[in-house]
Coordinates of C-alpha atoms in Angstrom, one line a residue:
Chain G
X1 CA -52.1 11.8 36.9
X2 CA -53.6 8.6 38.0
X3 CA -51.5 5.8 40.2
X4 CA -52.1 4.1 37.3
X5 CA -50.4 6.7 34.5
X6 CA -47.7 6.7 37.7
X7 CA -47.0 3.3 37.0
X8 CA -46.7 3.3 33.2
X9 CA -44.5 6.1 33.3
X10 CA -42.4 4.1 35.8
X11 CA -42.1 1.2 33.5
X12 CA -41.5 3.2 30.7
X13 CA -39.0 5.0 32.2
X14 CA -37.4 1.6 33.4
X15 CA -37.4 0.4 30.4
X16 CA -35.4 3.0 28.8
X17 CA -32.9 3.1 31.5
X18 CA -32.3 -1.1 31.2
X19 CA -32.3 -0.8 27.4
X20 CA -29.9 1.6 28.0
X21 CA -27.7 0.0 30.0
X22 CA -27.9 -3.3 27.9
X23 CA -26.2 -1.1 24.8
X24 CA -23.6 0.3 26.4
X25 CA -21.2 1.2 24.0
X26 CA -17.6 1.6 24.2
X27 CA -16.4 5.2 22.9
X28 CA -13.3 5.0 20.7
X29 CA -11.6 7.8 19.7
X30 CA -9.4 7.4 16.4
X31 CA -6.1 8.5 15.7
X32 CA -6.0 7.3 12.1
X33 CA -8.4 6.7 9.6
X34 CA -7.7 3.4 8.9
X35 CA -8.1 2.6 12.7
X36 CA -11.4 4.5 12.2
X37 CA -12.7 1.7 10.0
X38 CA -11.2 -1.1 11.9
X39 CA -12.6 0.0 15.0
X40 CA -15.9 0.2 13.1
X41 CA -16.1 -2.8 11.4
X42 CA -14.8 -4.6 14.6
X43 CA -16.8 -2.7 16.9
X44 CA -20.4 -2.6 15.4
X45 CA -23.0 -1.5 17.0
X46 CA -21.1 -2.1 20.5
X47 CA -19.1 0.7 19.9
X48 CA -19.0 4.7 18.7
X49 CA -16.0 6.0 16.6
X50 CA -14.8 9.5 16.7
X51 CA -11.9 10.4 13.8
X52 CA -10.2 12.9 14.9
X53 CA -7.7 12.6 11.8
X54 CA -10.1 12.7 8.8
X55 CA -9.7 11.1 5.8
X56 CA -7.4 13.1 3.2
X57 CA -5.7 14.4 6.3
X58 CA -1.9 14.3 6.9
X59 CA -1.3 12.4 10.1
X60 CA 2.1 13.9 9.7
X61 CA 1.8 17.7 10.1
X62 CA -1.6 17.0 12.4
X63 CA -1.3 19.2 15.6
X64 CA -3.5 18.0 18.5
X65 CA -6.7 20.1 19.3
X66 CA -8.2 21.3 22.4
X67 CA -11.2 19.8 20.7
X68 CA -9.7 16.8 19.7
X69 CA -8.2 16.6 23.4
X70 CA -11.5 16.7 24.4
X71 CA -12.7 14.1 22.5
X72 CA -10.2 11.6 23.5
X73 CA -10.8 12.6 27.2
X74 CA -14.5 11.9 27.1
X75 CA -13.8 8.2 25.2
X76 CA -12.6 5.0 26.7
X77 CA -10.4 3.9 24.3
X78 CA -7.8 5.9 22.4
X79 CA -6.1 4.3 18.7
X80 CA -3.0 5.1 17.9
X81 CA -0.9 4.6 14.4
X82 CA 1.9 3.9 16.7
X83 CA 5.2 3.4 15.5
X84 CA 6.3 6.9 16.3
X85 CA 3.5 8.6 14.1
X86 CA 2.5 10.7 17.1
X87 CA 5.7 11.2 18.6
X88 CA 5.2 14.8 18.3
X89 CA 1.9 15.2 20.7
X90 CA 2.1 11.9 22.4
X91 CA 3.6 13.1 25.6
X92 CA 0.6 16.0 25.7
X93 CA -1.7 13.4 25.0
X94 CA -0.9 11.2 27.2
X95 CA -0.6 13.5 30.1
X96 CA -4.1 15.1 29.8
X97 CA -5.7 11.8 29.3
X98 CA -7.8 10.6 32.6
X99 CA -6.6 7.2 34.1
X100 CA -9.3 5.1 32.9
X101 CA -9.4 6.0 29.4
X102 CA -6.7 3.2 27.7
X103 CA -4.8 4.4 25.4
X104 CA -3.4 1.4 22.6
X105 CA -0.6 2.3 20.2
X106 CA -1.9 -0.7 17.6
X107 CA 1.5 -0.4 15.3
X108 CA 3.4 -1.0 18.3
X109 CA 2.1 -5.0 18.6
X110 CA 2.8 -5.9 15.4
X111 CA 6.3 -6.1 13.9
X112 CA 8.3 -3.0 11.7
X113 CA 10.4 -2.4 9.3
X114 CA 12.6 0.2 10.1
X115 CA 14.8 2.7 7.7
X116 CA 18.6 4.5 8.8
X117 CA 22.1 2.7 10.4
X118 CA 20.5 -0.9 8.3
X119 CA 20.7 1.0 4.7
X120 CA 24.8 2.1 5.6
X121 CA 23.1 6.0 4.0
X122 CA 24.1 7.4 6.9
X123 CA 26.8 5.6 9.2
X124 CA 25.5 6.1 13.2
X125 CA 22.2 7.8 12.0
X126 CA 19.5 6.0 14.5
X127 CA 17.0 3.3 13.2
X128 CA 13.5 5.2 12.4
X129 CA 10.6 2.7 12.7
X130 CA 8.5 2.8 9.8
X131 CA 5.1 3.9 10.9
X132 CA 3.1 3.2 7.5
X133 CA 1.9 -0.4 8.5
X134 CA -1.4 -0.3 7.4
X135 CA 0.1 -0.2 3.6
X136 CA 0.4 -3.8 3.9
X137 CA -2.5 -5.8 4.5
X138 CA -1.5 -9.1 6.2
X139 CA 0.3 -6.4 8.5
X140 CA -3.6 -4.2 8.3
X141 CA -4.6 -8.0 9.8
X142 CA -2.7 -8.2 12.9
X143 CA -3.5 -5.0 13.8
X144 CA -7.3 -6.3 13.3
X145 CA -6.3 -8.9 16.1
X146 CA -5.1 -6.0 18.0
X147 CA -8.4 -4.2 18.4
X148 CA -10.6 -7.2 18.5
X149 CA -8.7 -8.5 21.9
X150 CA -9.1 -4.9 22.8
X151 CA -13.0 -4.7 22.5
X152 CA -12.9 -7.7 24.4
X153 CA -11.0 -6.7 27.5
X154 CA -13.4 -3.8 27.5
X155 CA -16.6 -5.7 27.0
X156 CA -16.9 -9.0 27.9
X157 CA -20.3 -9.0 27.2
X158 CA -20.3 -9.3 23.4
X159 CA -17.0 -10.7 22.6
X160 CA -19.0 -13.3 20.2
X161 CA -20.4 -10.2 18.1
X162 CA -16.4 -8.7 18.4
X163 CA -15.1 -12.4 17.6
X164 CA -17.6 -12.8 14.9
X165 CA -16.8 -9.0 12.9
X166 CA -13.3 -9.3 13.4
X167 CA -13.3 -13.0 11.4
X168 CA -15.5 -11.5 8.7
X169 CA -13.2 -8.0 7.9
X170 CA -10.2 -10.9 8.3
X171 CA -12.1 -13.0 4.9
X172 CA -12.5 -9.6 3.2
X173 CA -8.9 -8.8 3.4
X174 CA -7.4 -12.3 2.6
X175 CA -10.3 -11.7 -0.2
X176 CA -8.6 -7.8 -1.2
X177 CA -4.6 -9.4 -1.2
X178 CA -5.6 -12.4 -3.4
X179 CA -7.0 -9.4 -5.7
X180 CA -3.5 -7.5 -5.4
X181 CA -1.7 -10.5 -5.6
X182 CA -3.8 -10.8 -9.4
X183 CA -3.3 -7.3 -10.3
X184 CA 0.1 -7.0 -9.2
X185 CA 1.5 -10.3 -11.3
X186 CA 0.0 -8.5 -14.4
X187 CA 3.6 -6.5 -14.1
X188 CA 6.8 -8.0 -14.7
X189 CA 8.9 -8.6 -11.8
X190 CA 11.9 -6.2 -13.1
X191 CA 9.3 -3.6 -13.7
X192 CA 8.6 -3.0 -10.3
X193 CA 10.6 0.0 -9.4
X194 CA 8.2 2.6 -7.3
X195 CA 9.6 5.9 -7.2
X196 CA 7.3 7.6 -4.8
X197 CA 6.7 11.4 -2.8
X198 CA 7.1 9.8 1.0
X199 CA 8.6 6.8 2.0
X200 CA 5.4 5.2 2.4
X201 CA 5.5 1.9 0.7
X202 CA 7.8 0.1 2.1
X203 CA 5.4 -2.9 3.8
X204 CA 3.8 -2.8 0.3
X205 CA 7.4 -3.0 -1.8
X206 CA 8.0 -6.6 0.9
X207 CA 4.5 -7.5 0.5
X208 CA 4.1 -7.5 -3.4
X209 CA 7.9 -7.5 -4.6
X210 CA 8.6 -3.8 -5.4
X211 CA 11.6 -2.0 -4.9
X212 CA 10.9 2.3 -3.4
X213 CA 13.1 4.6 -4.5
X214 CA 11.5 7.4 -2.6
X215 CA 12.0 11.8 -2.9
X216 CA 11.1 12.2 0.4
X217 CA 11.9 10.4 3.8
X218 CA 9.5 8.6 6.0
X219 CA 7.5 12.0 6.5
X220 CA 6.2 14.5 4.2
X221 CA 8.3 17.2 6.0
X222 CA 11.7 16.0 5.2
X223 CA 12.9 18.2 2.0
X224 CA 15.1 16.1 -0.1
X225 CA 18.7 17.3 -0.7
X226 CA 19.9 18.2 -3.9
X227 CA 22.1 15.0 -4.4
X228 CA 19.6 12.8 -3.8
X229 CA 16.9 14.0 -6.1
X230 CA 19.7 14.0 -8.8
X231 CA 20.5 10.1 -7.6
X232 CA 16.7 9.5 -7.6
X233 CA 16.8 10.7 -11.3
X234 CA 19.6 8.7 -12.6
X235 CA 17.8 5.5 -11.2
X236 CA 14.7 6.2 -13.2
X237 CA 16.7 6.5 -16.1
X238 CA 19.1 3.2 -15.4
X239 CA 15.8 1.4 -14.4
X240 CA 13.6 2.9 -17.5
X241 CA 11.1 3.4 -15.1
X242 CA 8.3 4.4 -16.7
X243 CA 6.0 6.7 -14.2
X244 CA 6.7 7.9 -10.4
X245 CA 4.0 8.9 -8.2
X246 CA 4.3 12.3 -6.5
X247 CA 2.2 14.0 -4.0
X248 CA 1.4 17.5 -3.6
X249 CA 3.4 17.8 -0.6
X250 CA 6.4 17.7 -2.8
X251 CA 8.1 21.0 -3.4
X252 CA 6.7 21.7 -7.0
X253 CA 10.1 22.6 -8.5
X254 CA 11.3 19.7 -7.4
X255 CA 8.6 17.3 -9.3
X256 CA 8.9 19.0 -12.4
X257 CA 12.5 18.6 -12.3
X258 CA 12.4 14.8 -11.6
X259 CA 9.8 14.0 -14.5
X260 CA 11.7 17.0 -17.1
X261 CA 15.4 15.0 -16.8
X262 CA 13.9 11.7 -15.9
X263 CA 11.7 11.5 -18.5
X264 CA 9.2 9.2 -16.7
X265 CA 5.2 10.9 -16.7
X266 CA 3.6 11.3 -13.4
X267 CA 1.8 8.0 -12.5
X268 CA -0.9 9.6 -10.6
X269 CA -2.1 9.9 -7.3
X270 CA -1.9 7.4 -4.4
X271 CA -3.4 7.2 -0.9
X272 CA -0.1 6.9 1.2
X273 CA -1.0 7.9 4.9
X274 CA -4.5 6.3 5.0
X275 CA -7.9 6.6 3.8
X276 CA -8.8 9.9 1.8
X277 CA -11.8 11.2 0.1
X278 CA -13.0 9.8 -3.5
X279 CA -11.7 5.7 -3.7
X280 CA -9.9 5.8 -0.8
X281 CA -13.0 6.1 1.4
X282 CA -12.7 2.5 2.7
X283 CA -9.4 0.6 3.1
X284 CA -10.7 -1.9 0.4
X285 CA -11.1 1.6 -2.5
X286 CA -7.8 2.8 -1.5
X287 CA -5.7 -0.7 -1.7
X288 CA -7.8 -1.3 -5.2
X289 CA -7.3 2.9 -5.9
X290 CA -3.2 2.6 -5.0
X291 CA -2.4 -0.9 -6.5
X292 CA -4.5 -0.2 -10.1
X293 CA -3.1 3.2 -10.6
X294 CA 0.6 1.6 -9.3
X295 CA 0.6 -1.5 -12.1
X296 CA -1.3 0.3 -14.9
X297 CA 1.0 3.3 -14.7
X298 CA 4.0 0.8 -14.7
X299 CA 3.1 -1.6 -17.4
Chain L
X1 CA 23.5 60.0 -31.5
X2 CA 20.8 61.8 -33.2
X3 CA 17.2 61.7 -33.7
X4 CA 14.5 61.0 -31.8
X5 CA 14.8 59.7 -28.3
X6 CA 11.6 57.2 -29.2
X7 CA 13.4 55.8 -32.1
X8 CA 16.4 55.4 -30.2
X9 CA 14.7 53.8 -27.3
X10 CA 13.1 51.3 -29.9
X11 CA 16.8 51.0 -31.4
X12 CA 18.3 49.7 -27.7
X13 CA 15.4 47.4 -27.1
X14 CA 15.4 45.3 -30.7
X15 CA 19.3 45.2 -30.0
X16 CA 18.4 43.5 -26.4
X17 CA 15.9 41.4 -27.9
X18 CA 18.2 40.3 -30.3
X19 CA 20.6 39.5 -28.3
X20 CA 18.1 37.4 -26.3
X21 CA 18.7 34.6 -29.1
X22 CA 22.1 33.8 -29.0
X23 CA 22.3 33.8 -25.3
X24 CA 18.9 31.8 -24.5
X25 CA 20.7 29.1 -27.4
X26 CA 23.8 29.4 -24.7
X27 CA 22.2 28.7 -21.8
X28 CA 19.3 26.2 -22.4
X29 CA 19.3 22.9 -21.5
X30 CA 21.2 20.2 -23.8
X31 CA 18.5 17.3 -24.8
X32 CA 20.3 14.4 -25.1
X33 CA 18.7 11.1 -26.3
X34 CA 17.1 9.2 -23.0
X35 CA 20.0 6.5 -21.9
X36 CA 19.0 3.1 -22.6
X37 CA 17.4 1.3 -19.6
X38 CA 18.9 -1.8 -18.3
X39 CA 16.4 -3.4 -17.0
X40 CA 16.6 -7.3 -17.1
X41 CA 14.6 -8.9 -19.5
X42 CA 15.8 -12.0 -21.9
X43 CA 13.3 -14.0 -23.6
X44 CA 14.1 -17.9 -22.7
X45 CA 12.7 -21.0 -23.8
X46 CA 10.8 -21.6 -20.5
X47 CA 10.0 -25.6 -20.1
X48 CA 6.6 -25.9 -18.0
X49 CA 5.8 -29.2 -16.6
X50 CA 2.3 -29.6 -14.9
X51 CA 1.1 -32.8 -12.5
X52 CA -2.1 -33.2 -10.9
X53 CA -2.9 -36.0 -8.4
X54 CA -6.1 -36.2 -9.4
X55 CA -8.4 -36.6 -12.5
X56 CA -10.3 -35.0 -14.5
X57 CA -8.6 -31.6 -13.7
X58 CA -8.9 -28.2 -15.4
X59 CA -6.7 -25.7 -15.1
X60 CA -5.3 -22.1 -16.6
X61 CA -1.7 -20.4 -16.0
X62 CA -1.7 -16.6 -16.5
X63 CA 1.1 -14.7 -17.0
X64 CA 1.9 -11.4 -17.4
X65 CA -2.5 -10.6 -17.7
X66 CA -2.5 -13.1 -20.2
X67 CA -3.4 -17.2 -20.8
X68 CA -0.5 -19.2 -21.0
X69 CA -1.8 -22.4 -21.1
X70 CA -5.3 -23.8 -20.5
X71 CA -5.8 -27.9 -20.2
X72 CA -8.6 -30.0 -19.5
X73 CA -6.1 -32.5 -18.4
X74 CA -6.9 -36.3 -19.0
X75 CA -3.4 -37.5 -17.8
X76 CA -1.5 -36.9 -14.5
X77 CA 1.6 -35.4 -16.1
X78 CA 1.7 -32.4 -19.0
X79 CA 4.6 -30.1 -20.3
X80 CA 4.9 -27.5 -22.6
X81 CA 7.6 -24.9 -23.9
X82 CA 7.0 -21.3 -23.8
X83 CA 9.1 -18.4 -25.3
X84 CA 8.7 -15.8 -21.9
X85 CA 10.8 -13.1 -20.5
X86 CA 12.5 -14.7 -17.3
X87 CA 14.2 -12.3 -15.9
X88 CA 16.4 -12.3 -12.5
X89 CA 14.0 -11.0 -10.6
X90 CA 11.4 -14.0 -11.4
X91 CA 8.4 -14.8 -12.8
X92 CA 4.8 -14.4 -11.5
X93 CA 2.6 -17.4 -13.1
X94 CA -1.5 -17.2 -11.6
X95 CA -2.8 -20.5 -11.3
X96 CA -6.1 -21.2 -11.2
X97 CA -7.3 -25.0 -11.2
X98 CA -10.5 -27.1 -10.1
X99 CA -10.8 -30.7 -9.5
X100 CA -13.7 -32.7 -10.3
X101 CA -13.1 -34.6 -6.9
X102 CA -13.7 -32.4 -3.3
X103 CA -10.9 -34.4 -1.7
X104 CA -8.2 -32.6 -1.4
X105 CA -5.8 -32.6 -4.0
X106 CA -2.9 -30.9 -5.5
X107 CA -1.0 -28.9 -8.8
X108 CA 2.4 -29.2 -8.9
X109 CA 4.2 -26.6 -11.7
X110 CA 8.3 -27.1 -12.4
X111 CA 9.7 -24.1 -14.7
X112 CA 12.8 -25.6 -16.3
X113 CA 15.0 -23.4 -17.7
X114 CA 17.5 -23.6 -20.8
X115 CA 20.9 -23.8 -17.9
X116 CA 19.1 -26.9 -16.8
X117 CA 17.8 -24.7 -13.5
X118 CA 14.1 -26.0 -12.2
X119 CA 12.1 -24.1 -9.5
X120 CA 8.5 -26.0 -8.7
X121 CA 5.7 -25.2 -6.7
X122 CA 2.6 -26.9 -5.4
X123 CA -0.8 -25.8 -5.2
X124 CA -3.2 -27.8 -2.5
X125 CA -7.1 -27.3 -2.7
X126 CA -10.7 -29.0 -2.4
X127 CA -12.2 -28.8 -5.7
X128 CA -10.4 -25.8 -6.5
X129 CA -7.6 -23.6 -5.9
X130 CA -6.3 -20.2 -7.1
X131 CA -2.8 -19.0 -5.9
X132 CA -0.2 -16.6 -8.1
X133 CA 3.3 -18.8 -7.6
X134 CA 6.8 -16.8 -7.8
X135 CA 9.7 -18.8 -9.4
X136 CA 13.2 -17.0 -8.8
X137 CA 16.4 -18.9 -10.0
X138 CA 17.8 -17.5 -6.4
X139 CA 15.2 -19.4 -4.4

């Protein structure tokens, strides 16, 4: 090889390494799907998302992974739900991650609704922060805001291209609630009784009006005591509520017994805990996906 | 008893299977008639009175999925009566309007209702605007 070969490799190779350098991405590693696309749309070419809850997955029952452990390790930034949704591995999490990899809890910077002592259920019974934000979208917004400034505490180098993605998935979700806002006033106001699986529409019920009546509690591990599911009935029947919407986490004998004495037909399926596979792909599908079958089933 | 044991095993199972009847008519579930729902809904005469600050303005209420009213209006000021459920949870109306002018301009919608209550709301745009407007008598 020739001084002259020498030298092109040389500039090649320099080229590569600069080019390199000059798309440095950050590495985020997702705790929830709808983070996933936020991070994503936000992020663009700037920065790599790993899920490490997939879509259709129950952030609820999800254990943390030696791989997923891994994952997080190797990133810079780590999404959380927040809110207490990882309360059960955040500790572990938290004390295997290295120093420099952050680690942003986004439902923690934007206000909650919270469930217990407030509803006089259960007299001295702790407040539970509802962790199912991303179920309303001007509250699917701020946490937008959220990751932007975090992208551009990490990267001050493209916080234009950050600035510029965050506006335009902002105008597509004022764009989606103008559309729910539509669909939803096609139901009459008194007809807006949501019996659901998991008390997971909550920030939807403030956003759009509705009232939850829901089998579960605010996780898909709480089993539903015998007086309640036979309250739960006798409101369906007071409000003639026409469908509820059950999920297959729901003990099985315990759905057929709500829609046999109730009366009310199964409204369908709904995408409660984030994206899923089928229309809940993108947050856009499953908003449309929850919100059509919702007022159709109700009308 | 006498005969064969075959018969008389056949004999004890038609009388358990016959007594399956009486006692599945004792224990099943009593279908009552469903209880009637009381949900709140009473059909009122619902006064609607529209004004515009600006001319010529077209506009269309929806309520319900349906057109309520639609109005190329050529005067500031328009009512109408309507026979709608209002019940106490409200009304959703979806309001869509354009203006001919781009300055900004605005809809202003009163419901009136038969007790003499009135809830109004105001719509603001430039050349158009599009908003769905809750009236509750508690607001």
């Amino acid at each position: 090889m020739g001084l002259q070969s020498g030298c092109k490799v040389f500039c090649v190779c320099f080229l590569l390494f600069s080019t390199a350098k000059l798309q440095a991405q950050i590495k985020v590693a997702s705790f929830s799907t709808v983070l996933s696309e936020i991070a994503e749309k936000v992020g663009g070419k700037n920065v790599t998302v790993t899920s490490l809850i997939k879509p259709g997955q129950d952030p609820h029952e999800y254990q943390l992974t030696p791989g997923d452990l891994s994952a997080a390790s190797a990133s810079d930034l780590v999404l959380l739900s927040g809110k207490g949704m990882e309360a059960t591995y955040l500790v572990n999490l938290r004390d295997a991650l290295l120093k420099r990899v952050q680690v942003l809890a986004v439902g923690d910077q934007i206000p909650s609704l919270t469930k217990g002592a407030d509803e006089g259920k259960e007299p001295g019974k702790e407040e539970t922060e509802d962790p199912h934000w991303w179920n309303s979208i001007s509250e699917t917004e701020k946490a937008t805001v959220v990751v932007r400034d975090a992208f551009v505490h990490l990267d001050g180098q493209h916080i234009a291209d950050y600035q510029a993605s965050a506006t335009a998935y902002l105008a597509a979700l004022r764009e989606l609630d103008s559309w729910v806002k539509r669909k939803v006033a096609e139901l009459p106001r008194n007809q807006r009784t949501l019996v659901t699986s998991h008390d997971a529409f909550q920030y939807f019920a403030k956003d759009y009006g509705f009232q939850i009546d829901s089998i579960e509690g605010l996780t898909t591990d709480q089993e539903p005591s015998v007086g309640h599911v036979t309250a739960i009935i006798a409101e369906i029947k007071k409000q003639g509520v026409k469908a509820i919407f059950l999920e297959n986490t729901l003990n099985p004998k315990v759905s057929v017994e709500i829609t046999r004495e109730s009366g009310a037909r199964s409204g369908g399926s709904l995408y409660a805990d984030g994206l899923g596979p089928g229309d809940g792909e993108t947050y856009a599908g499953m908003f449309q996906h929850n919100v059509t079958t919702i007022v159709d089933a109700l009308k | 008893m006498r005969g064969s044991p075959l018969v008389q095993a056949g004999l004890v199972v038609a009388a358990l299977l016959l007594l399956l009847i009486p006692l599945h008519r004792l224990t099943q579930r009593e279908q009552r008639p469903p209880e009637p729902p009381v949900v709140s809904s009473a059909s009122k005469q619902v006064h609607l009175a529209v004004r515009t600050t600006a001319l010529p303005c077209r506009f269309q209420i929806t309520f319900l999925g349906k057109t309520l009213w639609v109005e190329d209006a050529s005067t500031p000021e328009l009512a109408k009566d309507f026979d709608i459920n209002f019940p106490k949870e409200g009304i959703d109306l979806v309001v869509d309007v354009t203006w001919e002018t781009k300055a900004l301009a605005a809809l202003e919608i009163t419901v009136s209702l038969p007790d003499g209550n009135a809830m109004n709301k105001t719509l603001w745009g430039q050349g158009t605007a599009n908003e769905v407007l809750t009236f509750r008598e508690d607001e």
